Amino acid sequence: DYFGDCINHTARVADLGHGGQIVVSEAAGAAVEANLARCGMPTLRPLPPTWLAGFTGEHQAGRPTPL
């Protein structure tokens, strides 16, 4: 089994999406944004800031937007 804050944060961010959507945290989006254009997804569309269960403060996530 895997456990810990990183896994819990990933699960909470994944829960922000709906069937088949790709959702990434702000940190993950910043890390891959330069490569999104090569995949035909030039930008990340930010989702409204949200609270994630078990974490303090608001968290930002985004979805890649297709061309």
PDB file of C-alpha atoms in Angstrom, residues 2-67:
ATOM      1  CA  TYR A   2       1.028   3.571  -0.622  1.00  0.00           C
ATOM      2  CA  PHE A   3       0.249   6.319   1.869  1.00  0.00           C
ATOM      3  CA  GLY A   4       1.295   9.774   2.951  1.00  0.00           C
ATOM      4  CA  ASP A   5       0.574  13.425   2.232  1.00  0.00           C
ATOM      5  CA  CYS A   6       1.718  13.270  -1.403  1.00  0.00           C
ATOM      6  CA  ILE A   7      -0.590  10.356  -2.210  1.00  0.00           C
ATOM      7  CA  ASN A   8      -3.498  11.948  -0.314  1.00  0.00           C
ATOM      8  CA  HIS A   9      -2.997  15.270  -2.140  1.00  0.00           C
ATOM      9  CA  THR A  10      -2.902  13.483  -5.506  1.00  0.00           C
ATOM     10  CA  ALA A  11      -6.124  11.623  -4.715  1.00  0.00           C
ATOM     11  CA  ARG A  12      -7.897  14.855  -3.689  1.00  0.00           C
ATOM     12  CA  VAL A  13      -6.806  16.641  -6.888  1.00  0.00           C
ATOM     13  CA  ALA A  14      -7.904  13.657  -8.996  1.00  0.00           C
ATOM     14  CA  ASP A  15     -11.326  13.817  -7.329  1.00  0.00           C
ATOM     15  CA  LEU A  16     -11.784  17.355  -8.715  1.00  0.00           C
ATOM     16  CA  GLY A  17     -12.200  15.909 -12.224  1.00  0.00           C
ATOM     17  CA  HIS A  18     -15.193  14.218 -13.782  1.00  0.00           C
ATOM     18  CA  GLY A  19     -15.179  11.038 -15.882  1.00  0.00           C
ATOM     19  CA  GLY A  20     -12.190  11.152 -18.213  1.00  0.00           C
ATOM     20  CA  GLN A  21     -10.962  14.643 -17.335  1.00  0.00           C
ATOM     21  CA  ILE A  22      -7.285  15.294 -16.749  1.00  0.00           C
ATOM     22  CA  VAL A  23      -6.719  17.489 -13.687  1.00  0.00           C
ATOM     23  CA  VAL A  24      -3.306  18.519 -12.397  1.00  0.00           C
ATOM     24  CA  SER A  25      -2.160  20.434  -9.354  1.00  0.00           C
ATOM     25  CA  GLU A  26      -0.661  23.874  -9.813  1.00  0.00           C
ATOM     26  CA  ALA A  27       2.818  22.485  -9.086  1.00  0.00           C
ATOM     27  CA  ALA A  28       2.471  19.653 -11.610  1.00  0.00           C
ATOM     28  CA  GLY A  29       1.071  22.067 -14.199  1.00  0.00           C
ATOM     29  CA  ALA A  30       4.032  24.392 -13.804  1.00  0.00           C
ATOM     30  CA  ALA A  31       6.415  21.466 -14.224  1.00  0.00           C
ATOM     31  CA  VAL A  32       4.886  20.260 -17.518  1.00  0.00           C
ATOM     32  CA  GLU A  33       3.487  23.452 -19.061  1.00  0.00           C
ATOM     33  CA  ALA A  34       6.414  23.877 -21.457  1.00  0.00           C
ATOM     34  CA  ASN A  35       5.718  20.427 -22.946  1.00  0.00           C
ATOM     35  CA  LEU A  36       1.929  20.759 -23.269  1.00  0.00           C
ATOM     36  CA  ALA A  37       2.119  22.487 -26.672  1.00  0.00           C
ATOM     37  CA  ARG A  38       3.923  19.478 -28.133  1.00  0.00           C
ATOM     38  CA  CYS A  39       0.956  17.337 -27.057  1.00  0.00           C
ATOM     39  CA  GLY A  40      -1.617  19.628 -28.643  1.00  0.00           C
ATOM     40  CA  MET A  41      -2.661  21.104 -25.296  1.00  0.00           C
ATOM     41  CA  PRO A  42      -1.129  24.566 -25.209  1.00  0.00           C
ATOM     42  CA  THR A  43      -2.450  25.878 -21.904  1.00  0.00           C
ATOM     43  CA  LEU A  44      -3.845  24.912 -18.547  1.00  0.00           C
ATOM     44  CA  ARG A  45      -7.290  26.230 -17.724  1.00  0.00           C
ATOM     45  CA  PRO A  46      -7.328  27.012 -14.011  1.00  0.00           C
ATOM     46  CA  LEU A  47     -10.117  25.608 -11.913  1.00  0.00           C
ATOM     47  CA  PRO A  48     -11.529  27.734  -9.087  1.00  0.00           C
ATOM     48  CA  PRO A  49      -9.404  27.577  -5.927  1.00  0.00           C
ATOM     49  CA  THR A  50     -10.701  24.848  -3.671  1.00  0.00           C
ATOM     50  CA  TRP A  51     -10.210  23.343  -0.243  1.00  0.00           C
ATOM     51  CA  LEU A  52      -8.890  19.793  -0.161  1.00  0.00           C
ATOM     52  CA  ALA A  53      -9.898  17.532   2.722  1.00  0.00           C
ATOM     53  CA  GLY A  54      -7.034  17.036   5.138  1.00  0.00           C
ATOM     54  CA  PHE A  55      -5.016  20.033   3.863  1.00  0.00           C
ATOM     55  CA  THR A  56      -4.946  23.645   4.989  1.00  0.00           C
ATOM     56  CA  GLY A  57      -5.629  26.621   2.765  1.00  0.00           C
ATOM     57  CA  GLU A  58      -6.949  26.837  -0.760  1.00  0.00           C
ATOM     58  CA  HIS A  59      -5.381  24.786  -3.530  1.00  0.00           C
ATOM     59  CA  GLN A  60      -5.220  25.599  -7.213  1.00  0.00           C
ATOM     60  CA  ALA A  61      -5.589  22.977  -9.927  1.00  0.00           C
ATOM     61  CA  GLY A  62      -6.031  23.129 -13.683  1.00  0.00           C
ATOM     62  CA  ARG A  63      -7.062  21.179 -16.772  1.00  0.00           C
ATOM     63  CA  PRO A  64      -5.156  21.017 -20.055  1.00  0.00           C
ATOM     64  CA  THR A  65      -7.182  22.666 -22.819  1.00  0.00           C
ATOM     65  CA  PRO A  66      -7.131  21.096 -26.305  1.00  0.00           C
ATOM     66  CA  LEU A  67      -6.430  23.115 -29.413  1.00  0.00           C
TER      67      LEU A  67
END
